[in-house]
PDB file of C-alpha atoms in Angstrom:
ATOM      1  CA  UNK A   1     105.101 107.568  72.123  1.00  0.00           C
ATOM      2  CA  UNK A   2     107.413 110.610  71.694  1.00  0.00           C
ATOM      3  CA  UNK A   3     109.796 108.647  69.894  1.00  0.00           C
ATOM      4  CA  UNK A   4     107.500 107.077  67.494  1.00  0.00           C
ATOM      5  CA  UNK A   5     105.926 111.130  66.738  1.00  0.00           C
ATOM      6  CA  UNK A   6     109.244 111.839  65.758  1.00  0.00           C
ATOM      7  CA  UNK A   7     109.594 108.975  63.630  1.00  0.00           C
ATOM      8  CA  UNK A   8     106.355 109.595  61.521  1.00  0.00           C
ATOM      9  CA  UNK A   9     107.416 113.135  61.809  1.00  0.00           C
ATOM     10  CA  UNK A  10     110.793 112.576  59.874  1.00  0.00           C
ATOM     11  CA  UNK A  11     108.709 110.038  57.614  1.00  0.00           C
ATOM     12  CA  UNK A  12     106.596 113.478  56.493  1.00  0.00           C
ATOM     13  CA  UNK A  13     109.922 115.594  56.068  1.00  0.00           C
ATOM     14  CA  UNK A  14     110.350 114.330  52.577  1.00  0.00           C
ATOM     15  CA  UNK A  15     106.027 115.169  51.650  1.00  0.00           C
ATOM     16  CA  UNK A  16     106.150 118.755  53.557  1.00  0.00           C
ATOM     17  CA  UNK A  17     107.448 121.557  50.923  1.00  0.00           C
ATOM     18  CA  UNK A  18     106.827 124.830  52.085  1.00  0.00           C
ATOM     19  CA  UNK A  19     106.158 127.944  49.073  1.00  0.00           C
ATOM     20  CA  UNK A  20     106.905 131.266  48.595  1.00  0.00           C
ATOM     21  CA  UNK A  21     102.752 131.845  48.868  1.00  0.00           C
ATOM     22  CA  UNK A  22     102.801 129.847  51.974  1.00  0.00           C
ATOM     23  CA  UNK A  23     105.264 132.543  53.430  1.00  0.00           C
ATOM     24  CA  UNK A  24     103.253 134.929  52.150  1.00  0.00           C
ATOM     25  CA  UNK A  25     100.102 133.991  53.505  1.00  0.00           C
ATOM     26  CA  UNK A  26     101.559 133.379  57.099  1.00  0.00           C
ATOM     27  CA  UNK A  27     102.947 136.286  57.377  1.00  0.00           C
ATOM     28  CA  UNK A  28      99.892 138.203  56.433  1.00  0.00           C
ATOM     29  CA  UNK A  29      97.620 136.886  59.458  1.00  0.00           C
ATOM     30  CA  UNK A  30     100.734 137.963  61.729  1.00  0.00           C
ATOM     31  CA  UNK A  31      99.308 140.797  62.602  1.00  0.00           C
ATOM     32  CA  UNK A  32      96.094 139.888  64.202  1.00  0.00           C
ATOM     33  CA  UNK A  33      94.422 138.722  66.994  1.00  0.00           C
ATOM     34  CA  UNK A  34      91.377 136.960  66.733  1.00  0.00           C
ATOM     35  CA  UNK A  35      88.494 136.368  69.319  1.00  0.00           C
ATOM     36  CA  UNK A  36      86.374 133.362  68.127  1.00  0.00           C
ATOM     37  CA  UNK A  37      83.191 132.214  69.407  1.00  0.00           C
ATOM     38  CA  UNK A  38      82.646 128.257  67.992  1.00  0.00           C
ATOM     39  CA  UNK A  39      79.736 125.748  68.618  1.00  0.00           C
ATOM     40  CA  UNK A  40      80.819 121.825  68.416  1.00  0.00           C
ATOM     41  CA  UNK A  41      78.828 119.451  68.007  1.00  0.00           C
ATOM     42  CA  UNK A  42      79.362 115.783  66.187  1.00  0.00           C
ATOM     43  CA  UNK A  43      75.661 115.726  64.412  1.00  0.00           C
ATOM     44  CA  UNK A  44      76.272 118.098  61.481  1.00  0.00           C
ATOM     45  CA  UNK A  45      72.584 119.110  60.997  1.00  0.00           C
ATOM     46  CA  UNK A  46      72.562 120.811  64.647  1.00  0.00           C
ATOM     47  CA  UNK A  47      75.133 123.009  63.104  1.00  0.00           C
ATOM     48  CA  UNK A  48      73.435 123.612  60.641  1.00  0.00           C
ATOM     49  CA  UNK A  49      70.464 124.676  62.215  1.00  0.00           C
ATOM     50  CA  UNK A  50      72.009 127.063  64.683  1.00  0.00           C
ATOM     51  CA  UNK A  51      74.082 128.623  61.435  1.00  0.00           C
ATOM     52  CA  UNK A  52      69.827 128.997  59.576  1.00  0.00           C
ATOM     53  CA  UNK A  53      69.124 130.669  63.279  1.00  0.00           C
ATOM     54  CA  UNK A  54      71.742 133.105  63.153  1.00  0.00           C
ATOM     55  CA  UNK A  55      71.295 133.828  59.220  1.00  0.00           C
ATOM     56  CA  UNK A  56      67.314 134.488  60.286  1.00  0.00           C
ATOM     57  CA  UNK A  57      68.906 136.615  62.806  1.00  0.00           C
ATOM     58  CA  UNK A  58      66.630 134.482  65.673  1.00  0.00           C
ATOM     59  CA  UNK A  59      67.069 135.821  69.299  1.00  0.00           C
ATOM     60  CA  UNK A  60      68.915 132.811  70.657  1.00  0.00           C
ATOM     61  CA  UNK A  61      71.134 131.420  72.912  1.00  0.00           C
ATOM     62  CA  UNK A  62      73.495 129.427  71.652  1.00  0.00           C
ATOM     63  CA  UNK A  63      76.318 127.496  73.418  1.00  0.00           C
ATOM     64  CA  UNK A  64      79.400 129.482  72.121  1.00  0.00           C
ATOM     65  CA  UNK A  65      82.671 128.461  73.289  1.00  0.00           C
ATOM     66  CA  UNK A  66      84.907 131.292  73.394  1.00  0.00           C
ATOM     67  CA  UNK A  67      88.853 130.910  72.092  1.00  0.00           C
ATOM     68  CA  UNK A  68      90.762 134.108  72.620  1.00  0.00           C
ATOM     69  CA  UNK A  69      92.229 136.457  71.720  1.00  0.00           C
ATOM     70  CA  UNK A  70      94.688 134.464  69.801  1.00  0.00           C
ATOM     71  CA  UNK A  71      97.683 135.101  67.402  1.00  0.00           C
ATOM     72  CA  UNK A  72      97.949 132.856  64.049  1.00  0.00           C
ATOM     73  CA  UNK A  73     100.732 131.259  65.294  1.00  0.00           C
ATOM     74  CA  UNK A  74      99.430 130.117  68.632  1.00  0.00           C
ATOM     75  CA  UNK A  75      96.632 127.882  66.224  1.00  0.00           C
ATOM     76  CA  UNK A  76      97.302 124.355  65.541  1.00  0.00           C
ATOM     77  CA  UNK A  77      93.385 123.610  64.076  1.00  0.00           C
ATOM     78  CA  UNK A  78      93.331 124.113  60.079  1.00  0.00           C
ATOM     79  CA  UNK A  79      89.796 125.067  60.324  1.00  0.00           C
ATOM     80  CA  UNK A  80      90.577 128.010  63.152  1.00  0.00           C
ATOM     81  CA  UNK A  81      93.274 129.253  60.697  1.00  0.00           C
ATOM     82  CA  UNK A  82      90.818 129.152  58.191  1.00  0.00           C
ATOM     83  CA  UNK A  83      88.603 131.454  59.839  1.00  0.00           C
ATOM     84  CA  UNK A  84      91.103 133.443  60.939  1.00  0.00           C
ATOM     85  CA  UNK A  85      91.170 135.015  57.759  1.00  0.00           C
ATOM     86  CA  UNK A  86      87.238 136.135  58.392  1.00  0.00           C
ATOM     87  CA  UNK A  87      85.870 139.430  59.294  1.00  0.00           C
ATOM     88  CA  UNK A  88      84.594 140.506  62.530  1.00  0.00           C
ATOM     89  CA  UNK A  89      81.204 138.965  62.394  1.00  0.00           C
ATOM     90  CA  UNK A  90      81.249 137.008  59.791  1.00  0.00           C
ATOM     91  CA  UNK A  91      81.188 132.878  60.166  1.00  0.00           C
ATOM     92  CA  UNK A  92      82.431 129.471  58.767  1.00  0.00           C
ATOM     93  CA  UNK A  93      81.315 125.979  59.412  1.00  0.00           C
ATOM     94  CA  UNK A  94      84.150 123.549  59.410  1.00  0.00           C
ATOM     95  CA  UNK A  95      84.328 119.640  60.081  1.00  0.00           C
ATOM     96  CA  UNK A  96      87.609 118.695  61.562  1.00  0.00           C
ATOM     97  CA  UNK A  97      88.045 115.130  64.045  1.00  0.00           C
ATOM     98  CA  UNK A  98      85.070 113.989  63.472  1.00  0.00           C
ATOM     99  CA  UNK A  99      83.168 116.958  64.662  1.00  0.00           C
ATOM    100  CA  UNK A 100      81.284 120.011  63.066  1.00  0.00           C
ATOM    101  CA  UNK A 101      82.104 123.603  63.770  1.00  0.00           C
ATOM    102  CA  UNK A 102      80.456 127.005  63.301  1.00  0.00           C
ATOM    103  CA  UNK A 103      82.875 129.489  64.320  1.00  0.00           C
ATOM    104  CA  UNK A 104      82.692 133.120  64.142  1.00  0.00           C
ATOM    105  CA  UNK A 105      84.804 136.081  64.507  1.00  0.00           C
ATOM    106  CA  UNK A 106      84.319 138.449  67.506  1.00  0.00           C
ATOM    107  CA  UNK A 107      86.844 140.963  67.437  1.00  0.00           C
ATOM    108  CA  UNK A 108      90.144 141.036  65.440  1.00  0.00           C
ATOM    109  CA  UNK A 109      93.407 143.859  66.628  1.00  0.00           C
ATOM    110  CA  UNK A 110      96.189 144.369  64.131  1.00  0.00           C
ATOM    111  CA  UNK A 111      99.444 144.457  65.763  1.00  0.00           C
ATOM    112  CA  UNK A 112     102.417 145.412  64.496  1.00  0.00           C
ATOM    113  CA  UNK A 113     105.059 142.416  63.150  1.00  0.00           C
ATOM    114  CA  UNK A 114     108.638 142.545  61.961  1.00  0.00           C
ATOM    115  CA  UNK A 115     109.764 142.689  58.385  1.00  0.00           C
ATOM    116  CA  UNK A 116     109.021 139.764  56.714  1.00  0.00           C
ATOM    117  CA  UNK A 117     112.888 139.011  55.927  1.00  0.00           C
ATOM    118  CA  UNK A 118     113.484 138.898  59.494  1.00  0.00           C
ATOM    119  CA  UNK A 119     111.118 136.307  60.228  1.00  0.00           C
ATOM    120  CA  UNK A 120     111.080 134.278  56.986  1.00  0.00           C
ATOM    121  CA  UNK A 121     113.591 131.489  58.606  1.00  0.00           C
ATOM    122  CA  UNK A 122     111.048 131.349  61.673  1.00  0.00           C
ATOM    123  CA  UNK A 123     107.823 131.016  59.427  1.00  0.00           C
ATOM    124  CA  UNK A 124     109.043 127.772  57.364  1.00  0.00           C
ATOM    125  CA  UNK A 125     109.617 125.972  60.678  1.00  0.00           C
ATOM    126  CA  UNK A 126     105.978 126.868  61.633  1.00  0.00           C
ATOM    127  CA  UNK A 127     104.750 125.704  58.431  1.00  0.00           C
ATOM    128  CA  UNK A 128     106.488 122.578  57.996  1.00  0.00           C
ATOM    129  CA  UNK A 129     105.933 121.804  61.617  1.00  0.00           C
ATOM    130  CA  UNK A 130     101.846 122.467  60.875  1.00  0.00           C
ATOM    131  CA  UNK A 131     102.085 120.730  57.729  1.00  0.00           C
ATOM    132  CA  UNK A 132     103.575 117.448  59.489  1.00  0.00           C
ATOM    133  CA  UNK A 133     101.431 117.625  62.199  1.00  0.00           C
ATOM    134  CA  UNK A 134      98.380 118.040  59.372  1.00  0.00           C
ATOM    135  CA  UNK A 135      99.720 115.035  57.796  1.00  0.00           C
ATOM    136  CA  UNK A 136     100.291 112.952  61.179  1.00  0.00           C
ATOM    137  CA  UNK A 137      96.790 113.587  62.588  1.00  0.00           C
ATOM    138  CA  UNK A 138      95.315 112.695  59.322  1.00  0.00           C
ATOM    139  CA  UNK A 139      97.291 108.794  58.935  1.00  0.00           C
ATOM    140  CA  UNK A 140      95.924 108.908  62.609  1.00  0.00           C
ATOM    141  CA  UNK A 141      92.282 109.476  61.836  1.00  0.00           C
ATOM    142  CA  UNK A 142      92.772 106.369  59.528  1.00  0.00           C
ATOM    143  CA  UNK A 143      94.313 104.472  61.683  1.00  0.00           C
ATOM    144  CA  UNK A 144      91.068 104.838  63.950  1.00  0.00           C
ATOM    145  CA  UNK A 145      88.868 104.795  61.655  1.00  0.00           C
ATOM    146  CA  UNK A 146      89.832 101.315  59.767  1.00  0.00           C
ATOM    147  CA  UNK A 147      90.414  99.570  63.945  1.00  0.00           C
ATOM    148  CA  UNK A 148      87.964  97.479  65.176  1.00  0.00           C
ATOM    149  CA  UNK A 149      88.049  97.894  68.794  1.00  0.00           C
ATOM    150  CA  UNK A 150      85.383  95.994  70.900  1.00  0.00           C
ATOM    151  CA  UNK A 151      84.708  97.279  74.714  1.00  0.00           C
ATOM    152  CA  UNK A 152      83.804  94.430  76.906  1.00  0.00           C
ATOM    153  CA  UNK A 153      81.371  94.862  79.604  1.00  0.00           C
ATOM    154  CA  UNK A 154      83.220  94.315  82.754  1.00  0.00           C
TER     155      UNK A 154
END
């Protein structure tokens, strides 16, 4: 399985460019770590109900799952990096794998990072290595999507 990864990976090599504004952008959620709180749930409307409760500012409970505290870099979910960008408090609802998402920011620390010359080399290999993976997991989802897999009763 490895092997064949690597082969779609080197497949994507040629697709993945990585920008000056990527750089940029990386760089400037290096210096935070984010708690998240997220509720997942595959029927989009429940997520959209507990997002009306919490706008209403209802006195629920809600299943949060808690991620954290987390650096960008230690992210592999586009919609987590998304809403990593988010203030404390404020929340996003995302749809990633076949699943809906509201996820919210708890607390966010700035840290301090090195100079951004000294870890430009180190951010394009993060990037492209998201990017493929982006691009891998997407053919992927296709894949699964267009198969037409029975399960026999045994």
């Amino acid at each position: 399985i490895r092997d064949f990864v690597d082969q779609k990976s080197k497949g994507y090599r040629d697709l993945v460019k990585v920008t000056d504004k990527d750089v940029v952008e990386y760089y400037g959620n290096m210096d935070k770590v984010v708690t998240f709180i997220l509720l997942k749930n595959k029927d989009r409307a429940v997520i959209d109900q507990a997002r009306e409760l919490i706008i209403a500012k209802e006195d629920v409970t809600l299943p949060w799952k808690r991620i954290g505290p987390v650096r960008y870099a230690q992210i592999e979910s586009p919609a987590l990096r998304q809403a990593f960008t988010l203030e404390v408090g404020n929340f996003q609802m995302a749809e990633e794998g076949g699943e809906s998402y509201l996820i919210r920011v708890v607390h966010k620390e700035m840290i301090p990072v090195k100079a951004l010359d000294t870890l430009r080399e180190e951010i394009e290999k993060e990037i492209i290595a998201n990017k493929e993976r982006e691009l891998f997991e997407g053919w992927l989802a296709s894949k699964r999507k267009s198969a037409q897999i029975k399960l026999l009763a045994q």
